[in-house]
């Protein structure tokens, strides 16, 4: 018997996603969720309050992604560079990511969301890894939306780890370096089944990719929005998709 999937919860204002053709909607959207600290500072709050407010933004955007028909969503939850932050903030972020995954996984499972962890195990708290693996196991058969939780992730780290794995295989003579192709390299990445990114979004007005999904975003359309992450919701996603829909993607062709 097929699992009964809940419908995405409508926006509190009752707004609907823009009417676009299927080909105008990106299959894979990657988001750099930036601006939590500035949002909190502007309100005289601790940086941690910004991260807490950002959780609500993410959940609303997941619902909005389902509504409009996005098939894969990747979010930059903790980068390999974030270890450089204060020990207090790192400790908070580790615990916060663990609690968000634990508290939201049933809701996401009911929506038909497949949760996938993308990142390095090195240095990551075991309790966080355990929660991620439990969420992956619970949601592994879901097909509505794949949510890539990029935790302890860095694009350069991913490429380095892939290169190391390829080198080890070559030493064992399991692969011939001259036979490598772009397609065969992808199987050494953290998530070999991940689609190429169609739309890359960054909030907060900053205009850089910050080492996020470098390989997968080679031909992504970039949209930088001047909104701090805790102020974002599904309308932010839909606005970016409307911008995407107006662009012509040529992939090197004339």
Coordinates of N, CA and C in Angstrom, one line a residue:
X1 N 0.8 -1.2 0.0 CA 0.0 0.0 0.0 C 0.9 1.2 0.0
X2 N 0.6 2.1 -0.9 CA 1.4 3.4 -1.1 C 1.2 4.3 0.2
X3 N 2.3 4.9 0.5 CA 2.2 5.8 1.7 C 1.4 7.0 1.3
X4 N 0.6 7.5 2.3 CA -0.2 8.7 2.1 C 0.6 9.9 2.4
X5 N 0.8 10.8 1.5 CA 1.6 12.0 1.7 C 0.8 13.2 2.0
X6 N 1.2 14.0 3.0 CA 0.5 15.2 3.3 C 0.8 16.3 2.2
X7 N -0.2 17.1 2.0 CA 0.0 18.3 1.1 C 0.8 19.3 1.9
X8 N 1.6 20.1 1.1 CA 2.3 21.3 1.8 C 1.3 22.2 2.4
X9 N 1.6 22.8 3.5 CA 0.7 23.7 4.2 C 0.7 25.1 3.4
X10 N -0.4 25.6 3.1 CA -0.5 26.9 2.4 C 0.1 28.0 3.2
X11 N 0.6 29.0 2.5 CA 1.2 30.2 3.2 C 0.1 30.8 4.1
X12 N 0.5 31.4 5.2 CA -0.5 32.0 6.1 C -1.4 33.1 5.4
X13 N -0.8 33.7 4.4 CA -1.6 34.8 3.7 C -2.4 34.2 2.6
X14 N -2.3 32.9 2.4 CA -3.1 32.3 1.3 C -2.6 32.5 -0.1
X15 N -1.4 33.0 -0.2 CA -0.8 33.2 -1.6 C -0.4 31.9 -2.2
X16 N -0.5 31.9 -3.5 CA -0.2 30.7 -4.3 C 1.1 30.9 -5.1
X17 N 1.7 29.8 -5.5 CA 2.9 30.0 -6.3 C 2.6 30.6 -7.7
X18 N 3.6 31.2 -8.3 CA 3.3 31.8 -9.7 C 3.0 30.7 -10.7
X19 N 2.2 31.0 -11.6 CA 1.9 30.0 -12.7 C 3.0 30.0 -13.7
X20 N 3.8 28.9 -13.7 CA 4.8 28.8 -14.7 C 4.7 27.4 -15.4
X21 N 5.3 27.3 -16.6 CA 5.4 26.0 -17.2 C 6.4 25.1 -16.5
X22 N 6.2 23.8 -16.6 CA 7.1 22.9 -16.0 C 8.6 23.2 -16.3
X23 N 8.9 23.5 -17.6 CA 10.2 23.7 -18.0 C 10.9 25.0 -17.4
X24 N 10.0 25.8 -16.9 CA 10.5 27.1 -16.3 C 10.9 26.9 -14.8
X25 N 10.5 25.8 -14.3 CA 10.8 25.5 -12.8 C 12.1 24.7 -12.7
X26 N 13.0 25.2 -11.9 CA 14.3 24.5 -11.7 C 14.0 23.2 -10.9
X27 N 14.7 22.1 -11.3 CA 14.6 20.8 -10.6 C 15.4 20.9 -9.3
X28 N 16.5 21.5 -9.4 CA 17.4 21.6 -8.2 C 17.7 23.0 -7.8
X29 N 17.4 23.4 -6.6 CA 17.7 24.7 -6.1 C 18.7 24.6 -4.9
X30 N 19.7 25.3 -5.0 CA 20.7 25.4 -3.9 C 20.6 26.7 -3.2
X31 N 20.7 26.8 -1.9 CA 20.5 28.0 -1.1 C 21.6 28.2 -0.1
X32 N 22.3 29.4 -0.2 CA 23.2 29.8 0.9 C 22.3 30.7 1.8
X33 N 22.0 30.1 3.0 CA 21.1 30.8 3.9 C 21.9 31.8 4.8
X34 N 22.1 33.0 4.2 CA 23.0 34.0 4.8 C 22.2 35.2 5.4
X35 N 22.7 35.7 6.5 CA 22.2 36.9 7.1 C 21.6 36.7 8.5
X36 N 21.7 35.5 9.1 CA 21.2 35.3 10.4 C 21.8 36.2 11.5
X37 N 23.1 36.3 11.4 CA 23.8 37.1 12.4 C 23.4 38.6 12.3
X38 N 23.4 39.1 11.1 CA 23.0 40.5 10.9 C 21.6 40.8 11.3
X39 N 20.7 39.8 11.0 CA 19.3 40.0 11.4 C 19.2 40.1 12.9
X40 N 19.9 39.3 13.7 CA 19.9 39.3 15.1 C 20.5 40.6 15.6
X41 N 21.6 41.0 15.1 CA 22.3 42.2 15.5 C 21.5 43.4 15.4
X42 N 20.8 43.5 14.3 CA 19.9 44.7 14.0 C 18.8 44.8 15.0
X43 N 18.5 43.7 15.7 CA 17.4 43.7 16.7 C 18.0 43.6 18.2
X44 N 19.3 43.7 18.3 CA 19.9 43.7 19.6 C 19.9 42.3 20.2
X45 N 19.8 41.3 19.4 CA 19.8 39.9 19.9 C 21.1 39.2 19.7
X46 N 21.2 38.1 20.4 CA 22.4 37.2 20.2 C 22.3 36.6 18.8
X47 N 23.5 36.3 18.2 CA 23.5 35.7 16.9 C 22.7 34.4 16.9
X48 N 22.7 33.7 18.0 CA 21.9 32.4 18.1 C 20.4 32.6 17.8
X49 N 19.9 33.8 18.1 CA 18.5 34.1 17.8 C 18.2 34.1 16.3
X50 N 19.2 34.6 15.6 CA 19.1 34.6 14.1 C 19.0 33.2 13.5
X51 N 19.8 32.3 14.1 CA 19.8 30.9 13.6 C 18.4 30.3 13.9
X52 N 17.9 30.6 15.1 CA 16.6 30.0 15.5 C 15.5 30.5 14.6
X53 N 15.6 31.8 14.2 CA 14.5 32.4 13.4 C 14.7 31.8 11.9
X54 N 15.9 31.5 11.6 CA 16.2 31.0 10.2 C 15.6 29.6 10.0
X55 N 15.4 28.9 11.1 CA 14.7 27.5 11.0 C 13.3 27.7 10.4
X56 N 12.6 28.7 10.8 CA 11.2 28.9 10.3 C 11.2 29.2 8.8
X57 N 12.2 30.0 8.5 CA 12.3 30.4 7.0 C 12.6 29.1 6.2
X58 N 13.4 28.2 6.7 CA 13.8 27.0 5.9 C 12.5 26.1 5.8
X59 N 11.8 25.9 6.8 CA 10.6 25.1 6.8 C 9.6 25.6 5.8
X60 N 9.4 26.9 5.9 CA 8.4 27.5 5.0 C 8.8 27.4 3.5
X61 N 10.1 27.5 3.3 CA 10.6 27.4 1.9 C 10.5 25.9 1.4
X62 N 10.7 25.0 2.3 CA 10.5 23.6 1.9 C 9.0 23.4 1.4
X63 N 8.1 23.9 2.2 CA 6.7 23.8 1.8 C 6.5 24.5 0.4
X64 N 7.1 25.7 0.3 CA 6.9 26.4 -1.0 C 7.6 25.7 -2.2
X65 N 8.7 25.0 -1.9 CA 9.3 24.2 -3.0 C 8.4 23.1 -3.4
X66 N 7.8 22.4 -2.5 CA 6.9 21.4 -2.8 C 5.7 21.9 -3.6
X67 N 5.2 23.1 -3.2 CA 4.0 23.7 -3.9 C 4.3 24.0 -5.4
X68 N 5.5 24.5 -5.6 CA 5.8 24.9 -7.0 C 6.4 23.8 -7.9
X69 N 6.8 22.7 -7.2 CA 7.3 21.6 -8.0 C 8.8 21.4 -8.1
X70 N 9.6 22.0 -7.2 CA 11.0 21.8 -7.2 C 11.2 20.4 -6.7
X71 N 12.2 19.7 -7.3 CA 12.4 18.3 -6.9 C 13.5 18.0 -6.0
X72 N 14.5 19.0 -5.9 CA 15.6 18.8 -5.0 C 16.0 20.2 -4.5
X73 N 16.3 20.2 -3.2 CA 16.7 21.5 -2.5 C 17.9 21.2 -1.6
X74 N 18.9 22.0 -1.9 CA 20.2 21.9 -1.1 C 20.4 23.1 -0.2
X75 N 20.6 22.9 1.0 CA 20.8 24.1 1.9 C 22.1 24.0 2.7
X76 N 22.8 25.1 2.7 CA 24.1 25.2 3.4 C 23.9 25.4 4.9
X77 N 23.9 24.4 5.6 CA 23.6 24.5 7.0 C 24.8 24.7 7.9
X78 N 26.0 24.2 7.5 CA 27.2 24.4 8.3 C 28.3 24.0 7.3
X79 N 29.2 25.0 7.1 CA 30.3 24.8 6.2 C 31.6 24.4 6.9
X80 N 32.5 23.8 6.1 CA 33.8 23.5 6.7 C 34.5 24.7 7.2
X81 N 34.2 25.9 6.7 CA 34.8 27.1 7.2 C 34.2 27.6 8.5
X82 N 33.0 27.1 8.8 CA 32.3 27.6 10.0 C 33.0 27.2 11.3
X83 N 33.9 26.2 11.2 CA 34.6 25.8 12.4 C 35.5 27.0 12.9
X84 N 35.7 28.0 12.1 CA 36.6 29.1 12.5 C 35.8 30.1 13.4
X85 N 34.5 29.9 13.5 CA 33.7 30.8 14.4 C 34.0 30.5 15.9
X86 N 33.5 31.3 16.7 CA 33.8 31.2 18.2 C 33.3 29.8 18.6
X87 N 34.0 29.2 19.6 CA 33.6 27.9 20.1 C 32.2 27.9 20.6
X88 N 31.7 29.0 21.2 CA 30.3 29.1 21.7 C 29.3 29.0 20.5
X89 N 29.6 29.7 19.4 CA 28.7 29.6 18.3 C 28.8 28.2 17.6
X90 N 29.9 27.7 17.5 CA 30.1 26.3 16.9 C 29.3 25.3 17.7
X91 N 29.4 25.4 19.0 CA 28.7 24.5 19.9 C 27.2 24.6 19.7
X92 N 26.8 25.9 19.7 CA 25.3 26.1 19.5 C 24.9 25.5 18.1
X93 N 25.6 25.8 17.1 CA 25.2 25.3 15.7 C 25.2 23.8 15.6
X94 N 26.1 23.2 16.3 CA 26.1 21.7 16.3 C 24.8 21.2 17.0
X95 N 24.6 21.7 18.2 CA 23.4 21.3 18.9 C 22.1 21.7 18.2
X96 N 22.1 22.9 17.6 CA 20.9 23.4 16.9 C 20.6 22.5 15.6
X97 N 21.6 22.2 14.9 CA 21.4 21.3 13.7 C 20.8 20.0 14.1
X98 N 21.4 19.4 15.2 CA 20.9 18.1 15.7 C 19.5 18.2 16.1
X99 N 19.1 19.3 16.8 CA 17.7 19.4 17.3 C 16.7 19.6 16.2
X100 N 17.1 20.4 15.2 CA 16.3 20.7 14.0 C 15.9 19.4 13.3
X101 N 17.0 18.7 13.0 CA 16.8 17.4 12.3 C 15.9 16.5 13.1
X102 N 16.1 16.4 14.4 CA 15.3 15.5 15.2 C 13.8 16.0 15.3
X103 N 13.6 17.3 15.5 CA 12.2 17.8 15.7 C 11.4 17.9 14.4
X104 N 12.1 18.0 13.3 CA 11.4 18.2 12.0 C 11.3 17.0 11.1
X105 N 12.0 15.9 11.4 CA 12.1 14.8 10.5 C 10.7 14.2 10.3
X106 N 9.9 14.1 11.3 CA 8.5 13.5 11.1 C 7.7 14.3 10.2
X107 N 7.7 15.6 10.4 CA 7.0 16.5 9.6 C 7.4 16.4 8.1
X108 N 8.7 16.4 7.9 CA 9.2 16.3 6.5 C 8.9 14.9 5.9
X109 N 9.0 13.9 6.7 CA 8.6 12.6 6.3 C 7.2 12.5 5.8
X110 N 6.3 13.1 6.6 CA 4.8 13.1 6.2 C 4.6 13.9 4.9
X111 N 5.5 14.8 4.6 CA 5.4 15.6 3.3 C 6.0 14.9 2.1
X112 N 6.6 13.7 2.4 CA 7.2 13.0 1.3 C 8.6 13.5 1.0
X113 N 9.3 14.1 2.0 CA 10.6 14.7 1.7 C 11.7 13.6 2.1
X114 N 12.6 13.4 1.2 CA 13.7 12.5 1.5 C 14.9 13.4 2.0
X115 N 15.3 13.1 3.2 CA 16.5 13.9 3.8 C 17.8 13.2 3.4
X116 N 18.7 14.0 2.9 CA 20.0 13.4 2.6 C 21.1 14.3 3.2
X117 N 22.0 13.7 3.9 CA 23.1 14.4 4.5 C 24.3 14.5 3.5
X118 N 24.8 15.7 3.3 CA 25.9 15.9 2.3 C 27.0 16.6 3.1
X119 N 28.2 15.9 3.3 CA 29.3 16.6 4.0 C 30.3 15.6 4.5
X120 N 31.3 16.1 5.3 CA 32.3 15.3 5.8 C 31.9 14.8 7.2
X121 N 32.4 13.6 7.6 CA 32.2 13.1 8.9 C 33.3 13.7 9.9
X122 N 34.5 14.0 9.3 CA 35.6 14.4 10.2 C 35.2 15.7 10.9
X123 N 35.3 15.6 12.3 CA 35.1 16.7 13.2 C 33.6 16.9 13.6
X124 N 32.7 16.4 12.8 CA 31.3 16.5 13.0 C 30.9 15.7 14.2
X125 N 30.1 16.3 15.1 CA 29.6 15.6 16.3 C 28.9 14.3 16.0
X126 N 29.2 13.3 16.7 CA 28.6 12.0 16.5 C 27.1 12.0 16.7
X127 N 26.6 12.8 17.6 CA 25.2 12.9 17.9 C 24.5 13.6 16.7
X128 N 25.2 14.5 16.0 CA 24.6 15.1 14.8 C 24.6 14.0 13.7
X129 N 25.7 13.3 13.5 CA 25.7 12.2 12.5 C 24.6 11.2 12.7
X130 N 24.4 10.8 14.0 CA 23.4 9.8 14.3 C 22.0 10.3 13.9
X131 N 21.7 11.6 14.2 CA 20.4 12.2 13.8 C 20.2 12.2 12.3
X132 N 21.3 12.6 11.6 CA 21.2 12.6 10.2 C 21.0 11.3 9.6
X133 N 21.7 10.3 10.1 CA 21.5 8.9 9.5 C 20.1 8.3 9.9
X134 N 19.6 8.7 11.0 CA 18.2 8.2 11.4 C 17.2 8.9 10.4
X135 N 17.4 10.2 10.2 CA 16.5 10.9 9.3 C 16.6 10.3 7.9
X136 N 17.8 10.0 7.4 CA 18.0 9.4 6.1 C 17.2 8.1 6.0
X137 N 17.4 7.3 7.1 CA 16.7 5.9 7.1 C 15.2 6.1 7.1
X138 N 14.7 7.0 7.9 CA 13.3 7.2 8.0 C 12.6 7.6 6.6
X139 N 13.4 8.5 5.9 CA 12.8 9.1 4.7 C 13.3 8.6 3.4
X140 N 14.0 7.5 3.4 CA 14.8 7.0 2.2 C 13.9 6.7 1.0
X141 N 12.6 6.3 1.3 CA 11.7 6.0 0.2 C 10.9 7.1 -0.3
X142 N 11.0 8.3 0.2 CA 10.2 9.4 -0.2 C 10.6 10.0 -1.5
X143 N 9.6 10.5 -2.3 CA 9.9 10.9 -3.6 C 9.4 12.3 -4.0
X144 N 8.8 13.0 -3.1 CA 8.2 14.3 -3.4 C 9.3 15.4 -3.6
X145 N 10.3 15.4 -2.6 CA 11.3 16.4 -2.7 C 12.5 15.8 -1.9
X146 N 13.7 15.9 -2.5 CA 15.0 15.6 -1.8 C 15.5 16.8 -1.2
X147 N 15.7 16.8 0.1 CA 16.3 17.9 0.9 C 17.8 17.5 1.3
X148 N 18.7 18.1 0.6 CA 20.1 17.9 1.0 C 20.6 18.8 2.1
X149 N 20.8 18.2 3.2 CA 21.3 19.0 4.4 C 22.8 19.0 4.3
X150 N 23.4 20.1 3.9 CA 24.8 20.2 3.7 C 25.5 20.7 5.0
X151 N 25.9 19.7 5.8 CA 26.4 20.0 7.1 C 27.9 19.5 7.2
X152 N 28.8 20.4 7.6 CA 30.2 20.2 7.5 C 30.6 19.9 6.1
X153 N 30.1 20.8 5.2 CA 30.3 20.7 3.8 C 31.2 21.9 3.3
X154 N 32.0 21.6 2.3 CA 32.8 22.6 1.6 C 33.0 22.0 0.2
X155 N 32.9 22.9 -0.8 CA 33.1 22.4 -2.2 C 34.5 22.0 -2.5
X156 N 35.5 22.7 -2.0 CA 36.9 22.3 -2.2 C 37.2 21.0 -1.4
X157 N 36.6 20.9 -0.2 CA 36.8 19.7 0.6 C 36.2 18.5 -0.2
X158 N 35.1 18.7 -0.8 CA 34.5 17.6 -1.5 C 35.3 17.2 -2.7
X159 N 35.9 18.1 -3.4 CA 36.8 17.8 -4.6 C 38.0 17.2 -4.1
X160 N 38.6 17.6 -3.0 CA 39.8 17.0 -2.4 C 39.5 15.6 -2.0
X161 N 38.4 15.3 -1.3 CA 38.1 14.0 -0.9 C 37.9 13.1 -2.1
X162 N 37.3 13.6 -3.2 CA 37.0 12.8 -4.4 C 38.4 12.5 -5.0
X163 N 39.3 13.5 -5.1 CA 40.6 13.2 -5.7 C 41.4 12.2 -4.9
X164 N 41.3 12.2 -3.6 CA 42.0 11.2 -2.8 C 41.4 9.8 -3.0
X165 N 40.1 9.7 -3.1 CA 39.5 8.4 -3.4 C 39.9 7.9 -4.7
X166 N 39.9 8.8 -5.7 CA 40.3 8.4 -7.1 C 41.8 7.9 -7.1
X167 N 42.6 8.6 -6.4 CA 44.0 8.2 -6.3 C 44.2 6.9 -5.7
X168 N 43.5 6.6 -4.6 CA 43.6 5.3 -4.0 C 43.1 4.2 -4.9
X169 N 42.0 4.4 -5.7 CA 41.5 3.4 -6.6 C 42.6 3.2 -7.7
X170 N 43.2 4.3 -8.2 CA 44.2 4.2 -9.2 C 45.4 3.4 -8.8
X171 N 45.9 3.6 -7.5 CA 47.0 2.8 -6.9 C 46.7 1.3 -6.9
X172 N 45.4 1.0 -6.6 CA 45.0 -0.4 -6.5 C 44.7 -0.9 -7.9
X173 N 44.9 -0.1 -9.0 CA 44.6 -0.4 -10.4 C 43.1 -0.8 -10.6
X174 N 42.2 -0.2 -9.8 CA 40.8 -0.4 -10.0 C 40.2 0.5 -11.0
X175 N 40.9 1.6 -11.3 CA 40.5 2.6 -12.4 C 41.7 3.0 -13.1
X176 N 41.5 3.4 -14.4 CA 42.6 4.0 -15.2 C 42.4 5.5 -15.3
X177 N 43.3 6.3 -14.8 CA 43.2 7.7 -14.8 C 42.8 8.3 -16.1
X178 N 43.4 7.8 -17.2 CA 43.1 8.3 -18.5 C 41.6 8.0 -19.0
X179 N 41.0 7.1 -18.3 CA 39.6 6.8 -18.6 C 38.6 7.6 -17.9
X180 N 39.0 8.4 -17.0 CA 38.1 9.2 -16.2 C 37.3 10.2 -17.0
X181 N 36.0 10.4 -16.7 CA 35.2 11.4 -17.4 C 34.5 12.2 -16.3
X182 N 33.9 13.3 -16.7 CA 33.1 14.1 -15.8 C 32.0 13.2 -15.1
X183 N 31.4 12.4 -15.9 CA 30.4 11.5 -15.3 C 30.9 10.5 -14.3
X184 N 32.1 9.9 -14.6 CA 32.6 8.9 -13.6 C 33.1 9.6 -12.4
X185 N 33.6 10.8 -12.4 CA 34.1 11.5 -11.3 C 32.9 11.8 -10.3
X186 N 31.7 12.0 -10.8 CA 30.6 12.3 -9.9 C 30.4 11.2 -8.8
X187 N 30.7 10.0 -9.2 CA 30.4 8.9 -8.2 C 31.3 8.9 -7.0
X188 N 32.4 9.8 -7.0 CA 33.3 10.0 -5.9 C 32.9 11.2 -5.1
X189 N 31.9 11.9 -5.5 CA 31.4 13.1 -4.7 C 30.6 12.6 -3.5
X190 N 30.2 13.5 -2.6 CA 29.5 13.0 -1.4 C 28.1 12.5 -1.7
X191 N 27.5 13.0 -2.7 CA 26.1 12.6 -3.1 C 26.1 12.3 -4.6
X192 N 26.5 11.2 -5.0 CA 26.6 10.9 -6.5 C 25.3 11.0 -7.2
X193 N 24.2 10.9 -6.6 CA 22.9 10.9 -7.3 C 22.4 12.4 -7.3
X194 N 23.1 13.3 -6.7 CA 22.6 14.7 -6.7 C 22.5 15.2 -8.2
X195 N 21.4 15.9 -8.5 CA 21.3 16.6 -9.8 C 22.2 17.8 -9.8
X196 N 22.6 18.2 -11.0 CA 23.3 19.5 -11.2 C 22.3 20.6 -10.7
X197 N 22.9 21.6 -10.1 CA 22.1 22.7 -9.6 C 21.6 23.6 -10.8
X198 N 20.3 23.9 -10.8 CA 19.7 24.8 -11.8 C 19.7 26.2 -11.4
X199 N 19.3 26.4 -10.1 CA 19.2 27.7 -9.5 C 19.9 27.8 -8.2
X200 N 20.8 28.8 -8.1 CA 21.6 29.0 -6.9 C 21.2 30.3 -6.3
X201 N 20.7 30.3 -5.1 CA 20.2 31.5 -4.4 C 21.1 31.8 -3.2
X202 N 21.3 33.1 -3.0 CA 22.0 33.5 -1.8 C 21.2 34.7 -1.2
X203 N 20.9 34.6 0.1 CA 20.2 35.7 0.7 C 21.2 36.7 1.3
X204 N 20.7 37.8 1.8 CA 21.5 38.8 2.5 C 22.1 39.9 1.6
X205 N 22.1 39.7 0.3 CA 22.7 40.7 -0.6 C 24.1 40.4 -0.9
X206 N 24.8 39.5 -0.2 CA 26.2 39.1 -0.6 C 26.2 38.4 -1.9
X207 N 27.2 38.6 -2.7 CA 27.2 38.0 -4.1 C 28.4 37.2 -4.3
X208 N 28.4 36.0 -3.6 CA 29.5 35.0 -3.8 C 28.9 33.7 -3.4
X209 N 29.6 32.7 -3.9 CA 29.1 31.3 -3.7 C 29.6 30.6 -2.4
X210 N 30.7 31.2 -1.8 CA 31.2 30.7 -0.6 C 31.5 29.2 -0.5
X211 N 32.1 28.7 -1.6 CA 32.5 27.3 -1.6 C 31.4 26.3 -1.5
X212 N 30.2 26.6 -2.0 CA 29.1 25.7 -1.9 C 28.8 25.1 -3.3
X213 N 28.8 23.8 -3.3 CA 28.4 23.0 -4.5 C 29.1 23.5 -5.8
X214 N 30.4 23.6 -5.7 CA 31.1 24.2 -6.8 C 31.0 23.3 -8.1
X215 N 31.2 22.0 -7.9 CA 31.1 21.1 -9.1 C 29.7 21.1 -9.7
X216 N 28.7 21.0 -8.8 CA 27.3 20.8 -9.2 C 26.7 22.1 -9.8
X217 N 27.3 23.3 -9.4 CA 26.7 24.5 -9.8 C 27.4 25.2 -11.0
X218 N 28.2 24.4 -11.8 CA 29.0 24.9 -12.9 C 28.1 25.7 -13.9
X219 N 26.9 25.3 -14.1 CA 26.0 26.0 -15.0 C 24.7 26.5 -14.3
X220 N 24.8 26.7 -13.0 CA 23.6 27.2 -12.3 C 23.4 28.7 -12.6
X221 N 22.1 29.0 -12.6 CA 21.7 30.5 -12.7 C 21.8 31.0 -11.3
X222 N 22.6 32.1 -11.1 CA 22.8 32.7 -9.8 C 21.8 33.9 -9.6
X223 N 21.2 33.8 -8.4 CA 20.2 34.9 -8.0 C 20.6 35.3 -6.6
X224 N 21.0 36.6 -6.4 CA 21.4 37.1 -5.1 C 20.3 38.1 -4.7
X225 N 19.7 37.8 -3.5 CA 18.5 38.6 -3.1 C 18.9 39.4 -1.8
X226 N 18.4 40.6 -1.8 CA 18.7 41.5 -0.6 C 17.7 41.3 0.5
X227 N 17.7 40.1 1.0 CA 16.8 39.8 2.2 C 17.6 38.9 3.1
X228 N 17.6 39.3 4.4 CA 18.3 38.5 5.4 C 17.5 37.2 5.6
X229 N 18.2 36.1 5.8 CA 17.6 34.8 5.8 C 16.4 34.6 6.7
X230 N 16.4 35.1 8.0 CA 15.2 34.9 8.8 C 14.0 35.6 8.3
X231 N 14.2 36.6 7.4 CA 13.0 37.3 6.8 C 12.5 36.6 5.5
X232 N 13.2 35.6 5.1 CA 12.8 34.9 3.9 C 11.7 33.9 4.1
X233 N 10.9 33.6 3.1 CA 9.9 32.6 3.2 C 9.7 32.1 1.7
X234 N 8.6 31.3 1.5 CA 8.4 30.7 0.2 C 8.3 31.8 -0.9
X235 N 7.9 33.0 -0.6 CA 7.8 34.0 -1.6 C 9.2 34.4 -2.1
X236 N 10.2 34.3 -1.2 CA 11.5 34.6 -1.6 C 12.0 33.6 -2.6
X237 N 11.7 32.3 -2.4 CA 12.0 31.3 -3.3 C 11.3 31.5 -4.7
X238 N 10.0 31.8 -4.6 CA 9.2 32.0 -5.8 C 9.7 33.1 -6.6
X239 N 10.1 34.2 -5.9 CA 10.7 35.4 -6.7 C 11.9 35.0 -7.4
X240 N 12.8 34.2 -6.8 CA 14.0 33.8 -7.4 C 13.7 32.9 -8.6
X241 N 12.7 32.0 -8.5 CA 12.3 31.1 -9.6 C 11.7 31.9 -10.7
X242 N 11.0 33.0 -10.5 CA 10.5 33.8 -11.5 C 11.6 34.5 -12.3
X243 N 12.7 34.9 -11.6 CA 13.8 35.5 -12.2 C 14.5 34.4 -13.1
X244 N 14.6 33.2 -12.5 CA 15.2 32.1 -13.3 C 14.4 31.8 -14.6
X245 N 13.1 31.8 -14.5 CA 12.2 31.5 -15.6 C 12.4 32.5 -16.8
X246 N 12.9 33.7 -16.5 CA 13.1 34.7 -17.5 C 14.4 34.6 -18.3
X247 N 15.3 33.7 -17.7 CA 16.6 33.6 -18.3 C 16.7 32.5 -19.4
X248 N 17.6 32.7 -20.3 CA 17.9 31.7 -21.3 C 19.1 30.9 -21.0
X249 N 19.0 29.6 -20.8 CA 20.1 28.8 -20.4 C 20.7 28.1 -21.7
X250 N 22.0 28.4 -22.0 CA 22.5 27.9 -23.3 C 23.6 26.8 -23.1
X251 N 24.1 26.7 -21.9 CA 25.1 25.7 -21.6 C 26.3 25.7 -22.6
X252 N 26.8 26.9 -23.0 CA 27.9 27.1 -23.9 C 27.5 27.2 -25.3
X253 N 26.3 26.9 -25.6 CA 25.8 27.0 -27.0 C 25.6 28.5 -27.4
X254 N 25.6 28.8 -28.7 CA 25.4 30.2 -29.2 C 23.9 30.5 -29.0

